[in-house]
XYZ file of C-alpha atoms in Angstrom:
772
model
C 0.000 0.000 0.000
C 1.150 3.518 -0.641
C -0.855 5.004 2.221
C -2.007 3.688 5.568
C -5.776 3.347 5.906
C -8.088 2.888 8.872
C -11.592 1.554 8.880
C -12.178 3.553 12.089
C -10.584 6.694 13.466
C -8.562 6.168 16.652
C -8.511 8.620 19.560
C -4.880 9.590 18.950
C -5.757 10.864 15.456
C -7.404 13.864 17.207
C -9.816 14.162 14.268
C -13.366 12.907 13.943
C -15.134 11.902 10.768
C -17.576 14.742 11.295
C -14.823 17.347 10.761
C -15.145 19.252 7.495
C -13.104 17.999 4.551
C -13.139 18.751 0.865
C -16.081 17.029 -0.787
C -14.763 14.277 -3.121
C -17.231 15.302 -5.829
C -15.907 18.882 -5.738
C -12.354 17.540 -5.959
C -13.379 15.389 -8.933
C -14.824 18.455 -10.708
C -11.531 20.285 -10.089
C -9.701 17.335 -11.713
C -11.968 17.388 -14.788
C -11.520 21.171 -15.222
C -7.754 20.733 -14.964
C -7.702 17.954 -17.618
C -9.967 19.872 -20.000
C -7.625 22.891 -19.954
C -4.903 21.002 -21.833
C -6.261 17.732 -23.249
C -7.341 17.838 -26.926
C -10.180 15.347 -26.340
C -13.414 16.260 -24.506
C -14.215 12.598 -23.757
C -13.924 12.123 -19.980
C -15.912 8.871 -19.769
C -12.893 6.735 -18.768
C -11.927 9.174 -15.963
C -15.542 9.259 -14.767
C -15.719 5.452 -14.705
C -12.400 5.267 -12.800
C -13.746 7.721 -10.189
C -16.906 5.611 -9.677
C -14.885 2.366 -9.372
C -12.397 3.895 -6.916
C -15.165 5.546 -4.831
C -16.930 2.217 -4.453
C -13.685 0.340 -3.731
C -12.550 2.777 -1.018
C -15.978 3.699 0.405
C -15.281 2.368 3.931
C -11.676 3.496 4.154
C -10.326 6.602 5.865
C -6.907 8.209 6.050
C -5.092 9.071 9.289
C -6.485 12.591 8.975
C -10.013 11.199 9.126
C -10.917 12.206 5.559
C -12.407 9.640 3.135
C -9.598 7.680 1.469
C -10.829 8.554 -2.050
C -9.455 12.077 -1.394
C -5.918 10.681 -1.763
C -6.180 9.107 -5.268
C -8.101 12.174 -6.473
C -5.316 14.478 -5.283
C -2.741 12.206 -6.958
C -4.720 12.483 -10.208
C -4.859 16.310 -9.891
C -1.060 16.454 -9.442
C -0.695 14.319 -12.599
C -3.140 16.582 -14.440
C -1.073 19.621 -13.347
C 1.812 17.929 -15.194
C -0.536 17.724 -18.223
C -0.241 13.945 -18.549
C -2.392 11.680 -20.745
C -5.737 10.268 -19.627
C -4.397 6.738 -19.081
C -1.972 8.098 -16.462
C -4.745 10.150 -14.797
C -6.981 7.037 -14.625
C -4.117 4.925 -13.238
C -3.527 7.633 -10.600
C -7.169 7.350 -9.478
C -6.987 3.531 -9.416
C -3.419 3.057 -8.136
C -4.505 1.559 -4.773
C -7.575 -0.341 -5.976
C -5.940 -3.692 -6.812
C -3.820 -3.755 -3.655
C -6.556 -2.813 -1.213
C -9.792 -4.163 -2.685
C -11.263 -7.216 -4.394
C -10.689 -5.817 -7.899
C -8.078 -7.785 -9.854
C -5.618 -6.796 -12.553
C -7.756 -8.726 -15.076
C -10.801 -6.638 -14.061
C -8.788 -3.469 -14.635
C -7.563 -4.645 -18.035
C -11.094 -5.524 -19.118
C -12.607 -2.235 -17.920
C -9.827 0.251 -18.709
C -7.441 -1.376 -21.205
C -3.854 -2.709 -21.205
C -2.169 0.683 -20.659
C -3.970 1.446 -17.401
C -3.599 -2.137 -16.117
C 0.160 -2.042 -16.813
C 0.574 1.290 -15.006
C -1.445 0.236 -11.932
C 0.433 -3.078 -11.777
C 3.766 -1.223 -12.023
C 2.900 1.102 -9.130
C 1.474 -1.743 -7.013
C 4.678 -3.770 -7.362
C 6.804 -0.999 -5.853
C 6.524 -2.632 -2.443
C 6.226 -0.832 0.866
C 9.788 -1.586 1.988
C 11.681 1.478 3.261
C 14.346 2.484 0.739
C 16.308 4.692 3.104
C 18.724 3.957 5.898
C 21.104 1.399 4.403
C 24.309 1.438 6.416
C 27.067 -0.728 7.731
C 25.184 -1.714 10.863
C 22.067 -2.787 9.068
C 21.487 -6.510 8.592
C 22.382 -8.036 5.251
C 18.767 -9.225 4.907
C 17.440 -5.665 5.143
C 20.072 -4.391 2.706
C 19.111 -7.109 0.230
C 15.429 -6.143 0.505
C 16.151 -2.449 -0.029
C 18.376 -3.134 -3.025
C 15.809 -5.487 -4.571
C 13.068 -2.895 -4.102
C 15.183 -0.242 -5.819
C 15.958 -2.639 -8.651
C 12.217 -3.276 -9.080
C 11.564 0.463 -9.129
C 14.049 1.149 -11.909
C 12.880 -1.844 -13.935
C 9.282 -0.601 -13.617
C 10.444 2.845 -14.797
C 12.201 1.261 -17.767
C 9.008 -0.497 -18.839
C 6.966 2.721 -18.662
C 8.299 5.969 -17.198
C 4.734 7.004 -16.277
C 4.898 4.459 -13.403
C 7.385 6.628 -11.518
C 5.407 9.801 -12.321
C 2.380 8.265 -10.566
C 4.633 7.213 -7.684
C 6.069 10.760 -7.439
C 2.564 12.272 -7.402
C 1.509 9.721 -4.774
C 4.543 10.601 -2.643
C 3.933 14.361 -3.002
C 0.377 14.111 -1.672
C 1.537 11.870 1.188
C 4.216 14.460 2.030
C 1.597 17.240 2.002
C -0.403 15.303 4.624
C 2.576 14.009 6.634
C 1.551 16.016 9.725
C -0.962 13.279 10.618
C 1.802 10.667 10.998
C 3.895 9.983 14.118
C 7.224 11.897 14.384
C 9.117 8.630 13.710
C 7.116 7.980 10.531
C 7.578 11.595 9.435
C 11.374 11.275 9.730
C 11.500 7.929 7.925
C 9.243 8.989 5.036
C 10.960 12.380 4.638
C 14.424 10.747 4.567
C 13.285 8.248 1.949
C 11.784 11.089 -0.098
C 14.968 13.191 0.009
C 17.287 10.258 -0.788
C 15.280 8.571 -3.542
C 12.244 10.455 -4.873
C 13.632 14.015 -4.986
C 16.714 12.976 -7.031
C 14.519 10.985 -9.435
C 12.259 14.032 -9.934
C 15.411 16.094 -10.554
C 16.810 13.576 -13.070
C 13.493 13.600 -14.922
C 13.640 17.416 -14.890
C 10.259 17.817 -13.141
C 11.046 20.869 -10.993
C 7.313 21.408 -10.379
C 7.368 18.295 -8.150
C 10.999 18.348 -7.018
C 10.894 21.820 -5.407
C 7.890 20.972 -3.232
C 9.252 17.514 -2.297
C 12.594 19.138 -1.352
C 11.018 21.744 0.913
C 8.606 19.313 2.603
C 11.467 16.858 3.273
C 13.557 19.638 4.834
C 10.565 20.717 6.962
C 10.380 17.287 8.666
C 14.074 16.298 8.629
C 15.513 19.632 9.820
C 12.545 21.508 11.329
C 14.761 23.972 13.248
C 16.695 24.947 10.118
C 13.508 25.063 8.016
C 11.568 27.352 10.343
C 14.655 29.496 10.964
C 14.884 30.060 7.192
C 11.164 30.799 7.025
C 11.447 33.359 9.842
C 14.594 35.064 8.504
C 13.258 35.324 4.958
C 9.900 36.574 6.301
C 11.638 39.422 8.189
C 10.947 42.684 6.372
C 8.952 40.664 3.846
C 7.068 43.683 2.549
C 10.347 45.583 2.021
C 11.847 42.673 0.089
C 8.725 42.171 -2.023
C 8.796 45.873 -2.855
C 12.510 45.567 -3.756
C 11.928 42.558 -6.070
C 8.892 44.237 -7.666
C 11.027 47.321 -8.287
C 13.637 45.215 -10.142
C 10.879 43.419 -12.120
C 9.344 46.760 -13.196
C 12.760 48.201 -14.071
C 13.807 45.105 -16.084
C 10.422 44.934 -17.862
C 10.734 48.536 -19.011
C 14.293 48.134 -20.372
C 13.444 44.822 -22.111
C 10.372 46.421 -23.691
C 12.391 49.451 -24.841
C 14.862 47.055 -26.492
C 11.977 45.657 -28.582
C 11.966 42.244 -26.892
C 8.640 40.646 -25.967
C 9.001 39.018 -22.584
C 7.255 37.872 -19.417
C 9.135 39.000 -16.267
C 8.493 37.818 -12.703
C 10.425 37.629 -9.401
C 10.531 35.335 -6.378
C 12.506 34.276 -3.297
C 14.290 30.971 -3.984
C 12.835 27.857 -2.371
C 14.103 26.845 1.077
C 15.917 23.618 0.215
C 17.859 25.382 -2.542
C 19.069 27.978 -0.014
C 19.863 25.282 2.596
C 21.857 23.269 0.027
C 23.972 26.331 -0.851
C 24.557 27.110 2.836
C 25.672 23.521 3.499
C 27.818 23.069 0.369
C 29.477 26.492 0.586
C 29.675 26.573 4.432
C 27.963 29.976 4.492
C 25.322 31.709 6.578
C 22.082 32.997 5.080
C 23.544 36.526 4.907
C 26.447 35.270 2.775
C 24.258 33.627 0.104
C 24.256 35.882 -2.978
C 21.175 34.803 -4.828
C 18.280 34.605 -2.370
C 16.158 36.353 -4.973
C 15.654 35.391 -8.599
C 14.048 37.309 -11.442
C 12.931 35.215 -14.405
C 12.703 36.582 -17.964
C 10.835 34.352 -20.421
C 11.128 35.228 -24.131
C 10.157 33.741 -27.501
C 13.488 32.707 -29.056
C 17.059 31.735 -28.136
C 18.258 34.887 -29.934
C 16.043 36.958 -27.605
C 17.653 35.209 -24.576
C 21.105 36.543 -25.445
C 19.708 39.937 -26.454
C 17.964 40.215 -23.059
C 21.248 39.232 -21.339
C 22.997 42.150 -23.054
C 20.300 44.558 -21.854
C 20.549 43.243 -18.269
C 24.360 43.482 -18.124
C 24.090 47.060 -19.358
C 21.617 47.872 -16.571
C 23.335 46.162 -13.608
C 26.884 45.258 -12.644
C 27.386 41.461 -12.985
C 29.336 39.569 -10.306
C 32.435 37.964 -11.946
C 32.354 34.179 -12.213
C 28.612 34.007 -11.546
C 27.419 33.644 -15.161
C 26.268 30.200 -16.389
C 25.132 29.369 -19.908
C 22.900 26.306 -19.618
C 21.466 26.983 -23.087
C 24.741 26.183 -24.854
C 25.557 23.553 -22.204
C 22.262 22.016 -20.940
C 22.188 20.154 -17.620
C 21.996 16.351 -17.669
C 18.198 16.533 -17.287
C 18.004 18.849 -20.368
C 17.386 21.991 -18.276
C 18.243 25.154 -20.259
C 18.533 28.802 -19.103
C 21.006 31.657 -18.817
C 21.900 32.420 -15.173
C 23.644 35.623 -14.126
C 24.067 37.180 -10.657
C 23.997 40.990 -10.448
C 24.318 43.788 -7.897
C 21.168 45.853 -7.414
C 21.064 49.614 -6.881
C 21.065 49.112 -3.062
C 24.017 46.690 -3.167
C 21.815 43.590 -2.718
C 22.832 40.680 -5.057
C 20.103 38.928 -7.039
C 19.972 36.312 -9.800
C 18.313 36.616 -13.208
C 17.319 33.546 -15.234
C 16.579 33.975 -18.936
C 14.890 31.271 -21.011
C 12.381 30.687 -23.814
C 8.793 29.613 -23.146
C 9.650 26.123 -24.424
C 12.679 25.922 -22.089
C 10.462 27.053 -19.212
C 7.943 24.296 -19.968
C 10.707 21.669 -20.004
C 12.175 23.078 -16.747
C 8.783 22.867 -15.005
C 7.453 19.588 -16.386
C 10.630 17.731 -17.426
C 9.927 14.466 -19.187
C 6.200 15.132 -18.808
C 6.538 18.194 -21.099
C 6.391 15.962 -24.184
C 3.950 13.122 -23.910
C 2.312 11.007 -26.585
C -0.106 13.362 -28.303
C 1.909 16.576 -27.674
C 4.087 18.076 -30.396
C 7.254 19.910 -29.373
C 7.741 23.418 -30.781
C 11.382 22.702 -31.626
C 10.329 19.979 -34.069
C 11.833 17.090 -32.104
C 9.662 14.035 -31.689
C 8.543 13.494 -28.077
C 10.158 10.031 -28.060
C 13.559 11.557 -28.872
C 13.378 14.085 -26.034
C 12.207 11.361 -23.667
C 15.223 9.245 -24.649
C 17.591 12.154 -23.921
C 16.215 12.454 -20.414
C 16.534 8.730 -19.724
C 20.260 8.313 -20.406
C 20.870 8.059 -16.654
C 18.119 5.414 -16.280
C 19.764 3.252 -18.956
C 23.037 3.649 -17.036
C 21.405 2.403 -13.818
C 19.890 -0.563 -15.673
C 23.395 -1.381 -16.937
C 24.637 -1.422 -13.333
C 21.794 -3.776 -12.436
C 22.836 -6.226 -15.137
C 26.516 -5.989 -14.218
C 26.221 -6.275 -10.442
C 25.210 -9.228 -8.333
C 26.517 -7.468 -5.188
C 23.598 -5.515 -3.707
C 25.818 -3.554 -1.304
C 27.917 -2.241 -4.200
C 24.764 -1.418 -6.192
C 23.262 0.517 -3.253
C 26.474 2.512 -2.702
C 26.745 3.444 -6.380
C 23.095 4.438 -6.498
C 23.197 6.558 -3.332
C 26.278 8.401 -4.658
C 24.636 8.927 -8.041
C 21.409 10.256 -6.504
C 23.148 12.585 -4.024
C 21.193 15.868 -4.076
C 24.032 17.778 -2.440
C 26.558 17.105 -5.200
C 27.403 19.961 -7.585
C 28.554 19.702 -11.206
C 31.453 20.970 -13.328
C 31.341 21.550 -17.073
C 34.382 20.815 -19.225
C 35.198 20.265 -22.898
C 36.675 17.575 -25.136
C 39.335 18.689 -27.661
C 36.561 18.880 -30.294
C 34.425 21.189 -28.119
C 31.876 18.638 -26.854
C 30.571 19.498 -23.381
C 30.868 16.989 -20.521
C 28.933 17.391 -17.265
C 30.701 15.694 -14.311
C 30.297 15.727 -10.496
C 32.276 18.459 -8.713
C 35.698 17.118 -7.710
C 36.016 14.895 -10.794
C 39.439 14.052 -12.239
C 40.740 13.322 -15.769
C 39.999 9.638 -15.043
C 36.289 10.468 -14.615
C 36.453 12.453 -17.853
C 38.102 9.537 -19.727
C 35.437 7.052 -18.635
C 32.642 9.518 -19.520
C 33.886 9.336 -23.126
C 34.169 5.530 -23.332
C 35.285 2.567 -21.228
C 38.096 1.830 -23.694
C 39.488 5.381 -23.312
C 39.546 5.065 -19.514
C 41.070 1.562 -19.578
C 43.926 2.678 -21.910
C 44.553 6.061 -20.248
C 48.168 6.857 -19.290
C 47.955 10.632 -18.774
C 46.044 13.860 -19.469
C 46.457 17.456 -20.621
C 44.272 20.246 -19.273
C 44.224 23.467 -21.306
C 47.325 22.207 -23.156
C 49.382 21.388 -20.015
C 50.203 17.959 -18.585
C 48.490 17.309 -15.239
C 48.482 14.500 -12.684
C 45.595 12.016 -12.836
C 44.207 13.321 -9.511
C 43.877 16.894 -10.872
C 40.473 18.389 -9.900
C 38.607 19.581 -13.013
C 37.364 23.203 -13.057
C 34.500 24.714 -15.044
C 35.580 25.459 -18.615
C 38.657 23.189 -18.634
C 39.553 21.690 -22.025
C 40.747 18.137 -21.418
C 42.694 15.790 -23.653
C 43.241 12.159 -22.585
C 46.516 10.457 -23.518
C 46.086 6.730 -24.196
C 48.470 3.872 -25.001
C 47.872 0.392 -26.390
C 50.619 -0.780 -24.033
C 48.617 0.273 -20.976
C 47.941 -2.624 -18.618
C 44.609 -1.117 -17.613
C 43.334 0.849 -14.613
C 44.916 0.687 -11.162
C 42.864 -0.187 -8.085
C 44.156 3.089 -6.603
C 42.003 4.903 -9.168
C 38.919 3.887 -7.197
C 40.102 6.199 -4.385
C 40.634 9.080 -6.836
C 37.558 9.072 -9.086
C 34.413 10.943 -8.104
C 31.767 9.827 -10.618
C 29.679 6.718 -10.034
C 30.037 5.823 -13.718
C 33.857 5.699 -13.530
C 33.853 3.604 -10.329
C 31.495 1.088 -11.906
C 33.513 0.805 -15.136
C 36.805 0.330 -13.251
C 35.222 -2.392 -11.090
C 33.811 -4.083 -14.190
C 37.263 -4.061 -15.828
C 38.767 -5.934 -12.888
C 35.909 -8.448 -12.845
C 36.168 -9.115 -16.590
C 39.971 -8.988 -16.790
C 40.400 -11.354 -13.889
C 37.461 -13.576 -14.834
C 39.625 -16.610 -15.654
C 41.458 -16.272 -12.346
C 38.136 -15.826 -10.538
C 36.698 -18.938 -12.238
C 39.634 -21.026 -11.007
C 39.392 -19.484 -7.548
C 35.639 -20.178 -7.492
C 36.234 -23.850 -8.390
C 38.789 -24.163 -5.586
C 36.460 -22.552 -3.055
C 33.582 -24.874 -3.988
C 35.820 -27.935 -3.891
C 37.396 -26.928 -0.573
C 34.000 -26.250 1.025
C 32.672 -29.686 -0.011
C 35.846 -31.524 0.990
C 35.807 -29.991 4.496
C 32.215 -31.152 5.016
C 32.442 -34.575 3.388
C 30.121 -33.597 0.504
C 30.490 -35.315 -2.885
C 30.667 -32.298 -5.254
C 30.487 -34.444 -8.413
C 27.038 -35.751 -7.409
C 25.766 -32.172 -6.975
C 27.067 -30.814 -10.297
C 24.192 -32.084 -12.401
C 23.040 -29.781 -15.186
C 19.531 -29.433 -13.729
C 20.921 -28.281 -10.341
C 23.365 -25.890 -12.044
C 20.532 -24.468 -14.178
C 18.475 -23.855 -11.016
C 21.377 -21.917 -9.459
C 21.876 -19.834 -12.643
C 18.152 -18.980 -12.730
C 18.095 -18.048 -9.040
C 21.043 -15.653 -9.263
C 20.535 -14.413 -12.846
C 23.683 -15.796 -14.529
C 23.913 -16.935 -18.145
C 26.512 -19.697 -17.690
C 28.189 -21.734 -14.942
C 31.551 -19.987 -15.439
C 29.893 -16.714 -14.415
C 28.653 -18.347 -11.196
C 32.182 -19.616 -10.465
C 33.650 -16.162 -11.244
C 31.125 -14.544 -8.875
C 32.199 -16.964 -6.122
C 35.845 -16.206 -6.970
C 35.552 -12.425 -6.579
C 33.281 -12.686 -3.527
C 29.883 -11.656 -4.931
C 28.481 -15.098 -3.991
C 29.406 -17.340 -1.070
C 30.397 -20.919 -1.895
C 28.359 -22.150 1.084
C 25.066 -20.752 -0.190
C 25.629 -22.392 -3.612
C 26.559 -25.832 -2.211
C 23.687 -25.788 0.308
C 21.143 -24.931 -2.391
C 22.462 -27.711 -4.682
C 22.502 -30.155 -1.732
C 18.880 -29.258 -1.024
C 17.948 -30.033 -4.643
C 19.949 -33.292 -4.547
C 18.321 -34.418 -1.287
C 14.882 -33.716 -2.708
C 15.609 -36.227 -5.484
C 17.478 -38.752 -3.273
C 15.520 -39.141 -0.073
C 17.258 -41.383 2.479
C 15.462 -44.697 2.948
C 16.053 -46.287 6.374
C 14.431 -49.482 7.585
C 12.138 -49.493 10.602
C 14.525 -51.925 12.316
C 17.419 -49.414 11.971
C 15.306 -46.605 13.414
C 14.078 -48.679 16.366
C 17.594 -49.910 17.097
C 18.858 -46.315 17.209
C 16.048 -45.218 19.498
C 16.608 -48.132 21.878
C 20.294 -47.308 22.005
C 19.577 -43.621 22.668
C 17.027 -44.335 25.425
C 19.461 -46.718 27.149
C 22.155 -44.043 27.000
C 19.702 -41.519 28.476
C 18.899 -43.804 31.394
C 22.583 -44.421 32.160
C 23.522 -40.735 31.971
C 20.623 -39.607 34.146
C 19.618 -37.036 31.587
C 16.264 -35.275 31.779
C 13.451 -37.571 30.757
C 12.601 -36.812 27.113
C 9.079 -35.771 26.212
C 7.017 -38.765 25.052
C 4.987 -37.628 22.006
C 2.010 -39.921 21.436
C 0.764 -40.309 17.871
C -2.595 -38.855 18.865
C -1.037 -35.519 19.734
C 1.942 -34.981 17.533
C 4.556 -36.833 15.474
C 4.749 -40.006 13.442
C 8.271 -41.143 12.530
C 8.421 -43.604 9.620
C 4.798 -44.585 10.350
C 5.503 -45.678 13.949
C 3.816 -43.929 16.896
C 4.755 -43.585 20.602
C 8.320 -42.466 19.920
C 10.415 -40.292 22.232
C 10.986 -37.004 20.400
C 12.147 -33.496 21.206
C 11.363 -30.302 19.325
C 14.562 -28.445 18.454
C 14.879 -24.973 19.922
C 16.915 -23.728 16.954
C 13.947 -23.606 14.558
C 10.862 -24.294 16.791
C 8.704 -26.409 14.392
C 4.916 -26.218 14.740
C 2.121 -28.300 13.135
C 1.887 -27.389 9.455
C 5.658 -26.999 9.016
C 7.544 -29.447 6.806
C 9.683 -31.425 9.271
C 12.451 -34.025 9.467
C 13.743 -36.181 12.346
C 17.367 -36.425 13.452
C 18.566 -39.398 15.581
C 20.728 -37.751 18.230
C 23.442 -39.328 20.341
C 21.756 -40.080 23.651
C 18.752 -37.693 23.477
C 16.193 -39.498 21.346
C 14.918 -37.956 18.091
C 15.155 -34.219 17.503
C 12.486 -32.719 15.192
C 13.567 -29.844 12.929
C 11.991 -27.772 10.166
C 13.391 -28.807 6.779
C 14.555 -25.185 6.191
C 16.519 -25.138 9.484
C 20.063 -23.896 8.890
C 21.462 -26.670 11.089
C 19.822 -29.302 8.861
C 20.783 -27.578 5.589
C 24.425 -27.343 6.720
C 24.579 -30.882 8.108
C 27.803 -32.685 7.008
C 27.323 -35.585 4.591
C 28.424 -38.171 7.181
C 25.725 -36.966 9.584
C 22.902 -37.084 7.025
C 22.469 -40.827 7.592
C 20.843 -39.864 10.913
C 17.996 -37.996 9.190
C 14.640 -39.819 9.091
C 11.255 -38.942 7.640
C 8.787 -37.403 10.074
C 5.313 -35.963 9.727
C 2.559 -34.449 11.821
C -0.560 -36.285 12.788
C -3.790 -34.841 11.283
C -4.355 -31.324 12.587
C -7.609 -32.119 14.326
C -5.636 -34.363 16.689
C -3.478 -31.498 18.026
C -4.489 -30.530 21.528
C -0.950 -29.515 22.398
C 0.659 -26.066 22.401
C 3.983 -25.563 20.622
C 6.702 -22.961 21.026
C 7.193 -20.592 18.079
C 9.908 -17.952 17.762
C 9.911 -14.984 15.380
C 12.098 -11.943 14.713
C 10.405 -8.598 14.024
C 12.319 -5.826 12.234
C 10.890 -2.321 12.662
C 11.753 1.351 12.741
C 11.935 2.169 16.442
C 9.273 4.429 17.938
C 7.493 5.081 21.226
C 4.804 2.487 21.901
C 6.136 -0.113 19.409
C 6.647 -2.804 22.070
C 3.237 -2.090 23.574
C 1.533 -2.384 20.154
C 3.185 -5.747 19.462
C 2.314 -7.089 22.944
C -1.274 -5.891 22.483
C -1.532 -7.662 19.100
C -0.439 -10.961 20.708
C -2.704 -10.513 23.750
C -5.724 -9.839 21.522
C -5.086 -13.230 19.878
C -4.982 -14.906 23.363
C -1.302 -15.767 22.922
C 0.914 -16.540 25.922
C 4.227 -14.703 25.479
C 7.093 -16.764 26.893
C 9.919 -14.273 26.225
C 10.672 -11.050 24.350
C 14.094 -9.510 23.670
C 14.726 -6.239 21.867
C 17.707 -4.310 20.562
C 17.976 -1.104 18.551
C 20.942 0.089 16.469
C 22.128 3.696 16.165
C 20.092 4.203 13.016
C 16.851 3.425 14.837
C 16.285 -0.081 13.398
C 14.756 -2.281 16.120
C 14.966 -6.093 16.194
C 12.473 -7.841 18.498
C 12.795 -11.594 19.156
C 9.758 -13.125 20.823
C 8.768 -16.679 21.812
C 5.153 -17.728 22.429
C 2.865 -20.782 22.443
C 0.540 -21.626 19.545
C -1.418 -24.614 18.210
C -0.034 -24.657 14.651
C 1.213 -22.866 11.563
C -2.174 -21.432 10.539
C -2.443 -19.643 13.877
C 1.174 -18.469 13.528
C 0.456 -17.029 10.051
C -2.550 -15.131 11.431
C -0.389 -13.670 14.198
C 2.352 -12.650 11.737
C -0.241 -10.965 9.462
C -1.594 -9.068 12.481
C 1.873 -7.831 13.510
C 2.742 -6.857 9.909
C -0.135 -4.355 10.048
C 1.456 -2.475 12.961
C 2.912 0.898 12.010
C 6.701 0.993 11.395
C 7.058 -2.837 11.177
C 9.317 -3.595 8.193
C 9.584 -7.377 8.104
C 9.027 -10.548 10.141
C 10.921 -13.808 9.876
C 10.907 -17.097 11.775
C 14.137 -18.306 13.327
C 15.805 -21.019 11.230
C 18.731 -21.953 13.459
């Protein structure tokens, strides 16, 4: 789900259903008016049908604020309509929670609204509700894997249809607008996720209309003191500042008009996150930031842009080094404008941005500026402009294909999406512009041209002079890379020098590919050594069907690639052998005679009696376990995996303690040495209706820590009449809580109901049973 819903309003929401909210029908009319302003077709029947379906589906659901849930999808659709998107996207925005939260299926959607809408809703639904933020060294590998997989799914969904992420961005924006109804812990978590993932994606797609508001709302909840301090300081003498900006706007308008240039001129204070970013990056106070104010001049043609710049520089004194030509050198997201910072008549610096109307539309709407039925005024086909904006997405998809290591993928992605990183612009010898992260070196530049150039690089010239490879590139530098066919390739030290994510990835890939043969041999040795140490016959496991299963599971095309991945550490030899052993055991179940089993049990019971050990629990067939079809056997339930009726189980003949019952997915059973596997015997539960016993179950709960979390979990168990035997908790420095609890239940069905109940508790991320 993209938004938490409540069938009833709890006391702590502080809002009753009787409180006044916007009428959904009025909101729907606002949506229709918005669509009709830009859409060439007057047919709104599909939108109307979507509204009726969603209203019916969500009729008994309410948001935390107390308002009817239908308000949320309608607001999402209005945000999408503000971006002037096609009707299919608007309809998908209205229906984006219907499949997940109601009885309507994807097939129903396809039948009623067509393939396009069904694909979009399915794409949004599959972006699971796993927090994307907070990956760090102290976080468990399991959580890191989940986060990385969720990000991979997101980018794959974007690749299939970029409108999926536009719906997700609109959904996130409305949730951020109503974040005040969440707990402080939820506010922090959601705002952090928004700033780390969604804001950079909006920036890469060039949709400043969404990005600016997402930025400011994230700052408001992540750094409330800084946010409100900025609000207060900028509000001081607000009327004086507004008068000052209006004076500049009037003055500029008059001079532009006298120069015979038709233009629209307006002024504004820059948005808060933009100011905060400059203060943080430049280590300055608010008083030291030059361009708090910006005046925007929008004209008809590119020629008029430069003509207007001449007029402005004649009127005001420009600050040296503060002019940027993003028209000749567009940003990576295709943003174009002229930026110049000037000194006003009272000595106050301000920025002027000059652009055409078409550039302004692209700056506001980004990739949404050209969609399907729209025709661009510059003659380019919409598909071409969309492709230009998605270069970075193709790069990320390349990383996904190249990397099996989720930790490496997450690090690359976080660096690439860093909102606080600045850019430098430099030139190739032929005059082509390259946009690189601030702090980049000639190595970054070489790899931005081509992998082969970077791999064969032996030196570089900047502005005609030889420089060291760790030289920091400045704006306007002209860079020439010196290559040699005799080069042995990149050095691992380069990874400590380069700044760009692209260069780091390409250097890593070179080492993986170059050393693949060595890694294959190393992988073979690791597999062989692992099996030899545990008495496992590797030859019996290396059947083609088992190898194919491993390749499918981990996404490799051939067995050599699996071995190479083991060799360079992306896969662990243990996980591969254990998976193949599991497949082998499934096809070669151990057959032991009843006489052998009984002889072992008799021997074990005699040993128990002699040692004076605790009397083992006698499990009658009427209340528990049947081993090889024989009842009344002395068995123990292993504490390492706590099996309960409904679990797939196996028996293990212990030395002196009877038979120990384990789940078949218990780590101790999976990792059992070959010589010990002869002790495994088939076991099964008696029919469920015979179970009058209670069984111990143990689960681990992963959650974002908050006040009242423990109480909510205890309450959920108490409401199900569950006796809690123990509960241990720990929380890391990043606020991730792990709760381990043991309780008594009658079987797996009851356990599944309990787990589903706990999953619904706010801030719970995941639940897993102990497996050893």
